[in-house]
Coordinates of N, CA and C in Angstrom, one line a residue:
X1 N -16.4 2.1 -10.8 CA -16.2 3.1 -9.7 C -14.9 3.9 -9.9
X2 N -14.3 4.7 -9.2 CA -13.2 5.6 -9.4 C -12.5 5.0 -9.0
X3 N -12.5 4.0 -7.7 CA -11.5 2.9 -7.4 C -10.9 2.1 -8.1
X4 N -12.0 1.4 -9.3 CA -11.2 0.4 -10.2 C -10.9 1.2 -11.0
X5 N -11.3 3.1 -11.7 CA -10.6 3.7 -12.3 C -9.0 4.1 -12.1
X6 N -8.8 4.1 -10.8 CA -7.6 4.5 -10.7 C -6.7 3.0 -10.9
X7 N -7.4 1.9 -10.5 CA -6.3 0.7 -10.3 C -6.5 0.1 -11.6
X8 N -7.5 0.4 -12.5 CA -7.2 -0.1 -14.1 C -5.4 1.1 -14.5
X9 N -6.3 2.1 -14.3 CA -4.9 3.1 -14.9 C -3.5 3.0 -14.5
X10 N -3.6 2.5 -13.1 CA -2.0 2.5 -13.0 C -1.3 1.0 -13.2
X11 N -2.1 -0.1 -13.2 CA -2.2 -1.1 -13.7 C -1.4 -1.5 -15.2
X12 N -2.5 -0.3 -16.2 CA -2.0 -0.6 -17.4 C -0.6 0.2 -17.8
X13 N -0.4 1.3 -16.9 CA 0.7 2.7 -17.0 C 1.9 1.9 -17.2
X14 N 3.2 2.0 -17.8 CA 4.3 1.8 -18.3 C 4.9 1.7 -16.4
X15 N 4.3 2.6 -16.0 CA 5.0 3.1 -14.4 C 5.3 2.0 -13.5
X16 N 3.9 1.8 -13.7 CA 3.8 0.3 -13.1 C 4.3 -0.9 -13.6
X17 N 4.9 -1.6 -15.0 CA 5.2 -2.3 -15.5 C 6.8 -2.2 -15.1
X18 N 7.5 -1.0 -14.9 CA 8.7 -0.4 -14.7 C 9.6 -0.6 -12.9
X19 N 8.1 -0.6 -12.4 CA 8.8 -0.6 -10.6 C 8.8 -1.6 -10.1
X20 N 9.5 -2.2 -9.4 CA 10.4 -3.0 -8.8 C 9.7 -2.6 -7.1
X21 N 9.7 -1.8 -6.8 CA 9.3 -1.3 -5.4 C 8.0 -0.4 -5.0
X22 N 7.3 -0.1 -4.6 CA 5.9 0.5 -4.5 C 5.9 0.6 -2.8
X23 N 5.4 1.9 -2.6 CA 5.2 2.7 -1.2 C 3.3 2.8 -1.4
X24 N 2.7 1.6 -1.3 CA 1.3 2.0 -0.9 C 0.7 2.4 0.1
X25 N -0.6 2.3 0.8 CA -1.5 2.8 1.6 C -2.8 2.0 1.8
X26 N -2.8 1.4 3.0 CA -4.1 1.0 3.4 C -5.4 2.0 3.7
X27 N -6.2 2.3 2.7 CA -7.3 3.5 2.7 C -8.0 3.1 3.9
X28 N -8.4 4.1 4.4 CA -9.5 4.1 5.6 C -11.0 5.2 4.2
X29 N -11.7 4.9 5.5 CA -13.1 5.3 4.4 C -13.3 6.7 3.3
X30 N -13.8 6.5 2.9 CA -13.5 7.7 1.9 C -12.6 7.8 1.0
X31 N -11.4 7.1 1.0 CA -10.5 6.9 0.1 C -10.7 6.0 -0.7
X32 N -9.9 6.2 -1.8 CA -9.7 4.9 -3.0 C -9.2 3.8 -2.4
X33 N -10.1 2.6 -3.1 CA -9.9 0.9 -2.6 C -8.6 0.7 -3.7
X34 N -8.1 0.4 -3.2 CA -6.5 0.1 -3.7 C -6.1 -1.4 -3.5
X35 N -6.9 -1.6 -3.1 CA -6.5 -3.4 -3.0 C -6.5 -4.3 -4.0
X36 N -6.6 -3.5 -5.0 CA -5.9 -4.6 -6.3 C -4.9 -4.6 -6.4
X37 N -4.1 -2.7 -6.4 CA -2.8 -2.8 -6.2 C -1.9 -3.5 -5.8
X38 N -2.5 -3.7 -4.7 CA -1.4 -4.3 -3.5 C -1.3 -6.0 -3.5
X39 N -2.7 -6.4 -4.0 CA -2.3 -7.5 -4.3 C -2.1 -7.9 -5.6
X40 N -2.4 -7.2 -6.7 CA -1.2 -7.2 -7.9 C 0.2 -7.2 -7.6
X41 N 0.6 -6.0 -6.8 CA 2.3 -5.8 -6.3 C 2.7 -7.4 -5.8
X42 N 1.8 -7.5 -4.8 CA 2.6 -8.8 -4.5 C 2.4 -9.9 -5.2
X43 N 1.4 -10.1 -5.8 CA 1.6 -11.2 -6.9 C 2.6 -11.7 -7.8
X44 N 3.2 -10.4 -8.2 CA 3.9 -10.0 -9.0 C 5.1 -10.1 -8.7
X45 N 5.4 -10.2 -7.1 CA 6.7 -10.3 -6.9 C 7.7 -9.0 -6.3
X46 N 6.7 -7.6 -6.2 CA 7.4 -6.7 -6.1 C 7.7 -6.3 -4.9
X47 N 8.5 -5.5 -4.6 CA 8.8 -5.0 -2.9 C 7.4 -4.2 -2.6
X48 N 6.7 -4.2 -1.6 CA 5.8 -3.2 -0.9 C 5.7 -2.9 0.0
X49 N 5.6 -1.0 0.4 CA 5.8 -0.9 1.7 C 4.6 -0.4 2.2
X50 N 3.9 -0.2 3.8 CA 3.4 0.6 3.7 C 3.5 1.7 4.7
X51 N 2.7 3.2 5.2 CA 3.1 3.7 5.9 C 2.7 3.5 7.5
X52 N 3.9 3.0 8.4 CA 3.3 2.4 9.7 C 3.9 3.7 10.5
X53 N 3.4 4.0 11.9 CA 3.7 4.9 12.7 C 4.2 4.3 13.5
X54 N 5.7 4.9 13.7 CA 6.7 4.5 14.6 C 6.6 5.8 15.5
X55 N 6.1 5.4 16.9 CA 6.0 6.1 18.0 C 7.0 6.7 18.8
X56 N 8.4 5.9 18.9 CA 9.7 6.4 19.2 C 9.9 7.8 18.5
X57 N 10.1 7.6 17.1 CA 10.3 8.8 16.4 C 9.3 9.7 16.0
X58 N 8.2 9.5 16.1 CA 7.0 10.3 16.3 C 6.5 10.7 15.0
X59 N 6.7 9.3 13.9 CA 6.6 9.7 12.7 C 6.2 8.2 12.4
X60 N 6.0 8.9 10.5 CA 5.9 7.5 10.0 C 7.2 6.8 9.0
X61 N 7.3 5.8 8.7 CA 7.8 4.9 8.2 C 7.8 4.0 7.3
X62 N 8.0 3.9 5.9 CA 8.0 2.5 5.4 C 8.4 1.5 5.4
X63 N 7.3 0.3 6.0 CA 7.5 -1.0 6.3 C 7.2 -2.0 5.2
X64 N 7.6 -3.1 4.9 CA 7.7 -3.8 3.6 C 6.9 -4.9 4.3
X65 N 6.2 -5.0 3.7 CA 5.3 -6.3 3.5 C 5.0 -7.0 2.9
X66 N 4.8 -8.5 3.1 CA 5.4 -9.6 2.2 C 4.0 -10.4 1.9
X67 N 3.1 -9.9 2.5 CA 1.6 -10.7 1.9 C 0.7 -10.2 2.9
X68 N -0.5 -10.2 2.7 CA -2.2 -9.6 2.8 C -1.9 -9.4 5.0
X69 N -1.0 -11.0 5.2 CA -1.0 -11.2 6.8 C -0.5 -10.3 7.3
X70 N 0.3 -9.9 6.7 CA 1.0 -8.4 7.7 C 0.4 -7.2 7.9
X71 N -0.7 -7.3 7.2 CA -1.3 -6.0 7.8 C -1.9 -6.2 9.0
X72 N -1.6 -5.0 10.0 CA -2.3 -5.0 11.3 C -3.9 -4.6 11.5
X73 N -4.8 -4.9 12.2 CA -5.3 -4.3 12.3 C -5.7 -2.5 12.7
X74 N -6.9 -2.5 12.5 CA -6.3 -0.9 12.7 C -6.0 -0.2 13.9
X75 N -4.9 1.1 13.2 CA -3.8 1.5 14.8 C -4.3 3.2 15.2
X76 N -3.3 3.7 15.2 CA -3.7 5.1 15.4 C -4.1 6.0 14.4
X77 N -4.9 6.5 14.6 CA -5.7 7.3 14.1 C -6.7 6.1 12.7
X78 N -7.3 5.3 13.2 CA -8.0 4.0 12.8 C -7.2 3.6 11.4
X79 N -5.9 3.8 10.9 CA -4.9 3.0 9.7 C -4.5 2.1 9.9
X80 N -4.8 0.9 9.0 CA -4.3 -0.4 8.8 C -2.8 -0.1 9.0
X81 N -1.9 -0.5 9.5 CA -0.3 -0.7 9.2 C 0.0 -1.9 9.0

């Protein structure tokens, strides 16, 4: 699928071998399944954030999560944070 095409490719990319830190995304439908990534990233050891919506500031945010449990169910506008 295009999903495991993109998560073979950045997988095997130098890019990926190189970062220390990663700003992913919980896909809602239609998007690319990235959930190898993210649990490659943390397998791995690496920092990951994702983007959560902080309602005070009326924006979003990168929040660092430390395994699969911190993701919330889904929030506004139906995105995992």
């Amino acid at each position: 699928t295009g999903s495991s095409a993109i998560c073979r490719a950045l997988l095997g990319s130098g890019l990926w071998r190189r970062s220390r830190a990663l700003l992913l995304f919980a896909p809602i439908a239609g998007e690319p399944d990235i959930a190898p990534l993210l649990e490659a990233a943390l397998a791995e050891g690496r920092i990951v954030a994702l983007p959560r919506f902080h309602e005070a500031a009326g924006g979003y945010e990168a929040a660092v999560i430390r395994g699969a449990g911190d993701l919330l169910p889904p929030a506004r506008f139906g995105v995992r944070e």
